[in-house]
Amino acid sequence: MAVSQEADVERGPMPDAAPGLDYDVLIIGAGISGMYQLHLLRQLGLRVRVFEAGTGVGGTWYWNRYPGARFDSESWSYGYSFDQELLDEWDWTEHFSPQPETERYLNRFADKFDLRRDITFQARVAAARWDDAAQCWTLTLEDGSRHTARFLVTAVGPLSAPTYPRLPGLGDFMGEAWHTGLWPKHTVDFTGKRVAVIGTGASAVQAIPEIAKTAGHLTVFQRRPNWCTPLHNAPIDRAEMAEIRSRYPQIFERCRETAACFVHTADQRGTFEVSDEEREAFWEKRYAEPGFGIWQGNFRDVLIDRAANALLSEFVARKIRQRVTDPVVADKLIPKDHGFGTRRVPQETGYYETFNRPNVELVSILDTPIQWITATGLETSAGAFDFDMIVYATGFDAITGSLDRIDIRGAGGRALKERWKGGLETCLGVMVDGFPNLFMVMGPHTALGNIPRSIEYNVEWIAGLLFHMTGRGLSVAEPRPQAVAEWTAFVKKKGEGLLSNEVDSWMTGVNLNVEGKQVRTIARYSGTAPEYREWCDNVAAGGYRELALDAAP
């Protein structure tokens, strides 16, 4: 763990820890990353405050409580790995945990480590400004209150800024309207109602089968279909949970070894290095297995070789045609603008079969675009639809959206959005030059994949840096421009040759619902997680020479 990498250092008090400053560290967000960061920094003796917009902890699993919301990483690979007692006492009930169980788990974590005493809820951050003279950060909340600290950690998540379609009349609809990323805590009843779902991304793919079970009529408005594969979820009984618990060391070691921290990893054979029969049998096996195996555990070349990807895409297309009875509907559900795995692959349970139901209709808004939302429903170029409820499954302003919604200003008052206007540049995806003492957990250019595995490393690296600084009387850290240039160049290099970087998606920084995000950028790190950790470990082992470290005046 990064915090203990310099256990032999005698840590002194934080320089100028008390006079004039409210805290040593401010953290934005009380999700998986914010809570763990709080826990580690308290262990260092730092005074920490977390500001959370919601009324409870959990981040993603607090806000996304729509019907069908659940993990698509294996539950037992997803939770915190650092605390053996928590691993021993928590039982997962399903291989892919539903949202209510995950929220209970994260509340258990908060309870176990008494985290709520250092969290302010219903506190949305409006602005963060670096004071050049005082060498500290000031957070301003939406209620106007201000809070100061030497360090600022953003734990806001890469998928936490919900977006709505850019359509006129959004406020005119008189029925119920919900966004999957801002779902209410009360039960939403679909029974007998005329329901519209706009969007067919990962959230919609989970919600649509559940809504269809009770809705009087469900109309799905699809812009572009996604390649979706079966989740194959199953319950976990006590005996199986005991067996899983006995394997936790091997499970987490496996996650550390794989490219994206999943339990799946690429097959080292090429698509054309096996016979047609072997290839078909391999794909059938992967399609029938739980989780992301068919995406993350496929032949090594399917995400870089066009011919290999085309074969795999046709295999999955055949599966869709087998599962959807109406060939016209099936054809609409098969992507034509990208190959399998080049965008995030939603995992589904009965999604395609849902379109065989008599109460479900699919409308392509590429063929007949939605023109506006009305008081009673919406209108497309083909005519009007009346609804009792509209569900906006239109996703998030990914990677940078949650940062963009806060007015973050660094040295000289320069805005972070302005700093990134010409393209994203970071040091390890954690820091940005010109923004001293700002640390981003899961910022742009960090390793994504199985998010909690990546979060733990990011959080521990940041805590390790602060441990290093407090032990040496240092209180200001900023990446050197050369370090930013080198890391950004490496990120771009790792993206070369990937078919996914030729596709419009949130992973390439494109969101048609967000102004100014219509052009592809290198928004994410595409190398492997072990490569990412090695680079970060080397920075720490070398004494953080890539950073300018100093004491506050």
Short mmCIF file of N, CA and C in Angstrom, two decimals, residues 2 88 198 224 238 288 305 338 353 396 443 479 500 518:
data_model
loop_
_atom_site.label_atom_id
_atom_site.label_comp_id
_atom_site.label_asym_id
_atom_site.label_seq_id
_atom_site.Cartn_x
_atom_site.Cartn_y
_atom_site.Cartn_z
N ALA A 2 0.49 2.25 -0.79
CA ALA A 2 1.35 3.40 -0.99
C ALA A 2 1.62 4.17 0.29
N ASP A 88 -14.28 -10.50 5.73
CA ASP A 88 -14.76 -11.67 6.45
C ASP A 88 -16.24 -11.56 6.84
N ILE A 198 -35.79 7.20 -23.18
CA ILE A 198 -34.95 7.82 -24.19
C ILE A 198 -33.51 7.41 -23.91
N ARG A 224 -28.50 5.32 -31.20
CA ARG A 224 -27.57 4.34 -31.76
C ARG A 224 -27.53 3.13 -30.84
N ARG A 238 -24.60 -19.52 1.01
CA ARG A 238 -23.61 -19.36 2.07
C ARG A 238 -22.35 -20.19 1.81
N ALA A 288 -21.64 -17.52 -23.16
CA ALA A 288 -22.43 -18.23 -22.15
C ALA A 288 -21.91 -18.03 -20.73
N ASP A 305 -7.62 -5.27 -34.59
CA ASP A 305 -7.61 -5.79 -35.96
C ASP A 305 -9.02 -5.73 -36.53
N HIS A 338 -20.12 0.98 -35.24
CA HIS A 338 -18.92 0.60 -34.48
C HIS A 338 -18.91 -0.91 -34.27
N GLU A 353 -34.87 -9.97 -25.43
CA GLU A 353 -36.19 -10.62 -25.37
C GLU A 353 -37.30 -9.63 -25.02
N PHE A 396 -24.13 10.43 -18.98
CA PHE A 396 -23.35 11.40 -18.22
C PHE A 396 -22.38 12.17 -19.12
N GLY A 443 -9.32 10.76 -12.20
CA GLY A 443 -9.39 11.85 -13.15
C GLY A 443 -9.10 11.36 -14.55
N PRO A 479 2.89 19.34 -10.25
CA PRO A 479 3.67 18.60 -11.25
C PRO A 479 4.47 19.55 -12.13
N SER A 500 -11.26 1.51 -30.74
CA SER A 500 -12.16 2.31 -29.91
C SER A 500 -11.89 3.80 -30.04
N GLN A 518 -18.19 17.49 -29.18
CA GLN A 518 -18.54 16.76 -30.39
C GLN A 518 -17.30 16.28 -31.15
#
